[in-house]
Structure formats: C-alpha cells, structure tokens
Amino acid sequence: MTANSVMERISGNDPISCLTPLTPCNSDPEIEAIEDPKSSPDKSQKARVGPFWSEPDATSFRVRGKKYKEDKKKVPSTPSLFRLIATDIVESDSSILGGICSHPQERVQLALKREKEQLDHGISSDMPPFIVCVNIVLPGPPFYHVAFYYAVDDMSIIDGTSGTPSSTLANKFFFTGTDEFRKKTFKLIPRISKGPVIVKKAVGSKPAIMGTKLTQTYARGERFFEIVIDCGSDKIASKVIKLCRGYAKSIETEMAFLLEGNDESTLPEEIFGCGSLIKPNFELDSRFIKSSVTG
C-alpha cells in the first residue's frame, strides 16, 4: 500500500479527523458505522441546521484576579488556554464512568491508531500532543454523555515549564497531584444564555467545585486526561439535569472549565476551555456506542 493510498483512507471525513477541525461531527458517515443501527435507525435520515455546539469567548467569564484573596475582585479571563476541537453527545447502554477516551471505538483511541498508521508510512500527523476531555455523564436511562475535547497545542501550558501560575497549577492537576487535590480544584462556571427563566434560576451562574458536589473520576493516558463528572451521583443535580433535558431544544448552555487558584502562586485564574450546547436534540445529535467492547 502506498503512502498516498493510506492518506486517502485515513484522512477522510471520519470521527478521527474531527479531532482537528472545528466542525460539527454529528453527521459524519463513519460515525454511523460505529453505531448500533438498531438503537438509532432514523438518525442518518434526519439532519439539523447548523452544529449543536460551539466555543464561547472565555473573556466573557469572570475569574479570580491576582489579589483575590485580599480584595475579592474578579476579572475577565484571558482567552482559553486550550482549543476546543470537538463536542459529542454519546448514548450508551450504561454510564461510561471509566472514561470515553479509553474506549477503543471512540475519538481518542481511534486518533492514536490513525496517528501510528500515518507515522509508519512517513505521513505527518495532525494529532495534538495532548488532549483534555471533560465528560459530563447525565443520569439515565437513557444514558447520555456530553464530552468536550480540547487540544493542548503547547505542553508548557500544563507541565509547569512556562512559569505561569496557571501552568504550575495545571501540572499538579494533570500530572503530579492526588485525586483528592483534583476533587477540590476543578471548577465549572455555568451559564444559560438563552432559555426560560425556570431553567436559568435552576442552573444559576455561580462557579462550582464539581468534585465536592458530585462523584468525579479520571481516565489518564500518555496523550490524554479525562475528567468524568457523574451528574447522577447527587439527587439535586439529577433533578436540575432532568429539568434542562426537558427544555433542551429551546436552551443554549455555556460552560467554562478552569482550576481554582487560592493564593498568588496560583492566581490569577485562567479558563482552560469553554463549551456550549445550542438547543441540542439528544436523540438526533447523539450516536450510540456500547459501554464495553470485547473481542
């Protein structure tokens, strides 16, 4: 097989290549190939107008400033540290609490396989050096997962070598710290930009340390780090999620993800990634995968 034929086969419009361009991935033909056709027979026959996800401007969110512990002042965040490259709504037969990035039929594992195949044939890879995934697991049934994938294009941003407070904090969170530290550090800022008042009031806009409210676990690999948030682990959170699901087709939800800074060595805070869901139709905008794959 020639290098050209390999490139033609592995660089098409498939779920792997969606790790690079900022384009909607819910209508890719190869995604349907890894679905259970019995679970969603009509999805390929219907299409929405425009993508169900986008990347909000991180500077529209306010975060803790350099002197926050003294003056309690918040400031607009800098632009996102990472780059949003894909967002998925994935349905499964049960919650995938072990991480989607480790699933052999999902984006990251397929992308790593493609990268190896490219390099073996002397073809340069467009795979980012590191992927961070935030996997929000919704209570079921049905069992849905909303996964935001971020490219870390510059490892100095997260390995401490840039010398910035956020890099030092990220190095501890992603590589050297304990899960107890991670539980007390990962923060989410929610915002309902469009939707009924009842949903806006239920969700609010107050930053939350997710690991102190919900069960938060992690899936790690040499090239990725996944934060898994089990929304079904708390009764109140489950009720809010079910309320939002009921209004999903009429609301736009924006989220900012960051690590909490508590002193000048880890301040100011910087948002590492944002993501939004735009009036999602969970049935049509999702694809089905089995929670476990054998053989």
C-alpha positions as CSV (number, residue, x, y, z in Angstrom):
1,M,0.0,0.0,0.0
2,T,1.4,3.4,-1.0
3,A,1.6,6.4,1.3
4,N,-0.9,8.2,-1.0
5,S,-3.5,5.4,-0.7
6,V,-3.0,5.3,3.1
7,M,-3.6,9.1,3.3
8,E,-6.8,8.8,1.2
9,R,-8.1,6.0,3.5
10,I,-7.3,7.7,6.9
11,S,-7.8,11.4,6.2
12,G,-11.4,11.4,5.1
13,N,-14.5,12.9,6.8
14,D,-14.4,10.5,9.8
15,P,-14.7,10.8,13.5
16,I,-11.0,10.8,14.0
17,S,-10.3,13.8,11.8
18,C,-12.8,15.8,13.8
19,L,-10.2,16.0,16.5
20,T,-8.5,18.7,14.4
21,P,-11.0,21.0,12.6
22,L,-13.7,23.0,14.5
23,T,-16.6,21.4,12.6
24,P,-19.7,19.6,13.8
25,C,-19.2,15.8,13.8
26,N,-22.7,14.5,14.3
27,S,-23.3,13.8,10.6
28,D,-20.1,12.0,9.7
29,P,-20.7,8.8,7.7
30,E,-18.1,6.8,9.6
31,I,-19.7,7.7,12.9
32,E,-22.8,5.8,11.8
33,A,-20.5,2.8,11.1
34,I,-19.7,2.5,14.8
35,E,-23.3,3.0,16.0
36,D,-25.6,0.2,17.0
37,P,-28.0,0.5,14.0
38,K,-30.9,-1.0,15.9
39,S,-30.7,1.7,18.6
40,S,-31.0,4.7,16.3
41,P,-32.2,3.6,12.9
42,D,-33.5,7.0,11.8
43,K,-30.6,9.3,12.8
44,S,-28.9,9.1,9.4
45,Q,-32.2,10.1,7.7
46,K,-32.5,13.4,9.6
47,A,-30.3,16.5,9.9
48,R,-30.3,19.6,11.9
49,V,-29.5,23.1,10.6
50,G,-26.1,24.1,12.0
51,P,-24.0,22.5,14.7
52,F,-25.3,21.8,18.2
53,W,-22.1,23.1,19.8
54,S,-19.7,26.0,19.7
55,E,-16.9,27.6,21.7
56,P,-17.9,30.7,23.8
57,D,-15.5,33.5,24.4
58,A,-13.6,32.8,27.6
59,T,-13.1,36.5,28.2
60,S,-16.9,36.9,28.8
61,F,-16.5,34.9,32.1
62,R,-15.1,36.5,35.2
63,V,-12.5,34.7,37.3
64,R,-10.4,35.3,40.4
65,G,-7.8,38.1,40.0
66,K,-4.2,38.1,41.2
67,K,-5.1,39.7,44.6
68,Y,-8.4,37.9,45.0
69,K,-7.6,36.6,48.5
70,E,-7.1,40.2,49.6
71,D,-9.6,42.2,47.6
72,K,-12.1,39.5,46.4
73,K,-12.1,41.1,42.9
74,K,-12.8,39.1,39.8
75,V,-11.6,40.0,36.4
76,P,-12.3,38.9,32.8
77,S,-10.5,35.7,32.0
78,T,-7.8,35.6,29.4
79,P,-8.7,33.6,26.2
80,S,-9.0,29.9,26.7
81,L,-5.7,28.1,27.3
82,F,-6.8,25.1,25.2
83,R,-8.5,24.8,21.9
84,L,-12.0,23.1,21.6
85,I,-11.8,20.7,18.7
86,A,-14.9,18.5,19.1
87,T,-18.0,18.0,21.2
88,D,-20.0,14.8,21.3
89,I,-23.3,13.6,22.8
90,V,-22.9,9.9,23.2
91,E,-25.6,7.5,24.2
92,S,-24.7,4.1,25.7
93,D,-26.4,1.1,27.3
94,S,-24.9,2.3,30.7
95,S,-22.9,5.2,32.0
96,I,-19.2,5.0,30.9
97,L,-17.6,6.1,34.1
98,G,-14.3,4.6,33.2
99,G,-13.8,7.3,30.5
100,I,-14.7,7.7,26.9
101,C,-11.1,8.5,25.9
102,S,-10.1,4.9,26.8
103,H,-13.0,3.4,24.7
104,P,-11.5,1.6,21.7
105,Q,-14.3,2.8,19.3
106,E,-14.2,6.5,20.3
107,R,-12.2,9.5,19.1
108,V,-9.0,9.5,21.1
109,Q,-8.1,5.8,20.7
110,L,-9.1,5.9,17.0
111,A,-7.0,9.0,16.5
112,L,-4.0,7.5,18.2
113,K,-4.3,4.4,16.0
114,R,-4.6,6.6,12.9
115,E,-1.5,8.6,14.0
116,K,0.6,5.5,14.4
117,E,-0.5,4.3,10.9
118,Q,0.4,7.7,9.4
119,L,3.8,7.8,11.0
120,D,4.5,4.2,10.0
121,H,4.0,5.3,6.4
122,G,6.0,8.5,6.7
123,I,3.0,10.8,6.8
124,S,3.0,13.7,9.3
125,S,0.2,13.6,11.9
126,D,-2.2,16.4,12.9
127,M,-2.9,14.8,16.3
128,P,-2.3,17.4,19.1
129,P,0.4,16.5,21.6
130,F,-2.2,16.2,24.4
131,I,-6.0,16.0,24.7
132,V,-8.1,17.1,27.7
133,C,-11.6,15.8,27.8
134,V,-14.4,16.9,30.1
135,N,-17.0,14.1,30.1
136,I,-20.3,15.1,31.7
137,V,-22.3,11.9,32.4
138,L,-26.0,12.5,32.6
139,P,-28.3,10.4,34.8
140,G,-30.3,7.8,32.9
141,P,-31.8,5.9,31.4
142,P,-31.3,6.8,28.6
143,F,-27.6,7.1,29.4
144,Y,-26.1,10.2,27.7
145,H,-22.6,11.6,27.9
146,V,-21.6,15.2,26.8
147,A,-17.9,15.2,26.0
148,F,-15.9,18.3,25.3
149,Y,-12.5,17.6,23.7
150,Y,-9.7,20.2,24.0
151,A,-6.3,20.2,22.2
152,V,-3.3,21.3,24.2
153,D,-1.0,22.6,21.5
154,D,1.8,23.8,23.8
155,M,2.7,21.4,26.6
156,S,4.4,24.2,28.6
157,I,0.9,25.5,29.3
158,I,0.3,22.4,31.5
159,D,3.6,20.9,32.5
160,G,4.8,23.9,34.6
161,T,7.6,24.9,32.3
162,S,6.1,28.2,31.2
163,G,6.5,29.6,34.7
164,T,3.0,31.0,34.9
165,P,0.7,30.3,37.9
166,S,-1.8,28.5,35.7
167,S,0.9,26.2,34.3
168,T,2.2,25.4,37.8
169,L,-1.4,24.6,38.9
170,A,-2.2,22.6,35.8
171,N,1.0,20.5,36.2
172,K,-0.1,19.5,39.6
173,F,-3.7,18.8,38.5
174,F,-2.9,16.8,35.4
175,F,0.3,15.1,36.3
176,T,1.7,15.2,39.9
177,G,-1.2,15.8,42.2
178,T,-3.6,13.4,44.0
179,D,-7.2,12.8,43.1
180,E,-8.2,14.5,46.4
181,F,-6.4,17.6,45.2
182,R,-8.2,17.3,41.8
183,K,-11.5,17.0,43.5
184,K,-11.0,20.3,45.3
185,T,-9.6,22.2,42.3
186,F,-11.6,21.6,39.1
187,K,-14.2,24.3,38.7
188,L,-17.2,24.8,36.3
189,I,-18.9,28.1,35.6
190,P,-22.4,27.5,34.1
191,R,-24.5,30.0,32.2
192,I,-27.8,29.7,30.4
193,S,-27.5,32.3,27.6
194,K,-30.9,31.5,26.2
195,G,-33.8,29.7,27.8
196,P,-36.8,30.0,30.1
197,V,-36.5,31.7,33.5
198,I,-37.1,28.5,35.4
199,V,-34.1,26.9,33.8
200,K,-31.9,29.9,34.4
201,K,-32.8,30.0,38.0
202,A,-32.2,26.3,38.5
203,V,-28.8,26.3,36.8
204,G,-27.6,29.7,38.0
205,S,-24.2,31.2,37.1
206,K,-22.2,30.6,40.3
207,P,-18.9,28.8,39.9
208,A,-18.9,25.3,41.5
209,I,-16.1,23.0,42.6
210,M,-17.6,19.9,41.0
211,G,-15.7,17.2,43.0
212,T,-17.2,18.4,46.3
213,K,-20.7,18.1,45.0
214,L,-20.6,15.1,42.5
215,T,-18.6,12.0,42.1
216,Q,-15.6,13.0,39.9
217,T,-13.2,10.5,38.5
218,Y,-10.4,10.5,35.9
219,A,-9.1,8.5,32.9
220,R,-5.5,9.0,32.1
221,G,-3.2,8.0,29.3
222,E,0.2,9.2,27.9
223,R,-1.6,11.5,25.5
224,F,-4.8,12.4,27.2
225,F,-6.5,13.3,30.5
226,E,-10.3,12.9,31.0
227,I,-12.4,14.4,33.8
228,V,-15.5,12.3,34.3
229,I,-18.4,14.1,36.1
230,D,-21.2,11.8,37.3
231,C,-24.3,14.0,37.5
232,G,-26.4,11.1,38.7
233,S,-24.4,10.9,41.9
234,D,-26.4,13.7,43.5
235,K,-30.2,14.0,43.8
236,I,-30.3,17.7,43.3
237,A,-28.0,17.7,40.3
238,S,-30.1,14.9,38.8
239,K,-33.3,17.0,39.1
240,V,-31.6,20.0,37.5
241,I,-30.3,17.9,34.6
242,K,-33.7,16.4,34.0
243,L,-35.2,19.8,34.0
244,C,-32.7,21.0,31.5
245,R,-33.2,17.9,29.3
246,G,-36.9,18.7,29.2
247,Y,-36.2,22.2,27.8
248,A,-33.0,21.2,25.9
249,K,-34.4,22.0,22.4
250,S,-35.0,25.6,23.5
251,I,-32.0,26.5,25.6
252,E,-28.4,27.4,25.0
253,T,-26.0,26.4,27.7
254,E,-22.5,27.8,28.1
255,M,-19.8,26.4,30.4
256,A,-16.3,27.4,31.3
257,F,-13.8,25.0,32.8
258,L,-10.9,26.1,35.0
259,L,-8.7,25.2,38.0
260,E,-9.3,27.1,41.2
261,G,-6.5,29.3,42.5
262,N,-6.2,30.0,46.2
263,D,-3.1,32.2,46.6
264,E,-0.8,34.4,44.5
265,S,1.2,31.4,43.4
266,T,-1.9,30.0,41.5
267,L,-3.6,33.3,40.7
268,P,-5.0,34.8,38.5
269,E,-7.2,32.0,37.4
270,E,-7.4,31.2,33.7
271,I,-10.1,29.3,31.9
272,F,-8.6,26.3,30.1
273,G,-11.7,25.6,28.0
274,C,-15.2,26.7,27.2
275,G,-18.1,24.8,25.5
276,S,-21.7,25.4,24.7
277,L,-24.7,23.3,23.7
278,I,-27.0,25.1,21.2
279,K,-30.6,23.8,21.5
280,P,-29.4,20.2,21.4
281,N,-31.7,17.4,20.3
282,F,-30.3,14.5,22.3
283,E,-32.0,11.8,20.1
284,L,-30.7,13.2,16.7
285,D,-27.5,14.8,17.8
286,S,-26.1,11.7,19.6
287,R,-24.7,8.5,18.5
288,F,-24.8,5.1,20.3
289,I,-21.9,3.1,21.5
290,K,-21.7,0.0,23.7
291,S,-20.2,0.8,27.1
292,S,-17.9,-2.1,26.9
293,V,-16.3,-3.8,23.8
294,T,-15.0,-7.3,23.8
295,G,-13.3,-9.4,21.2
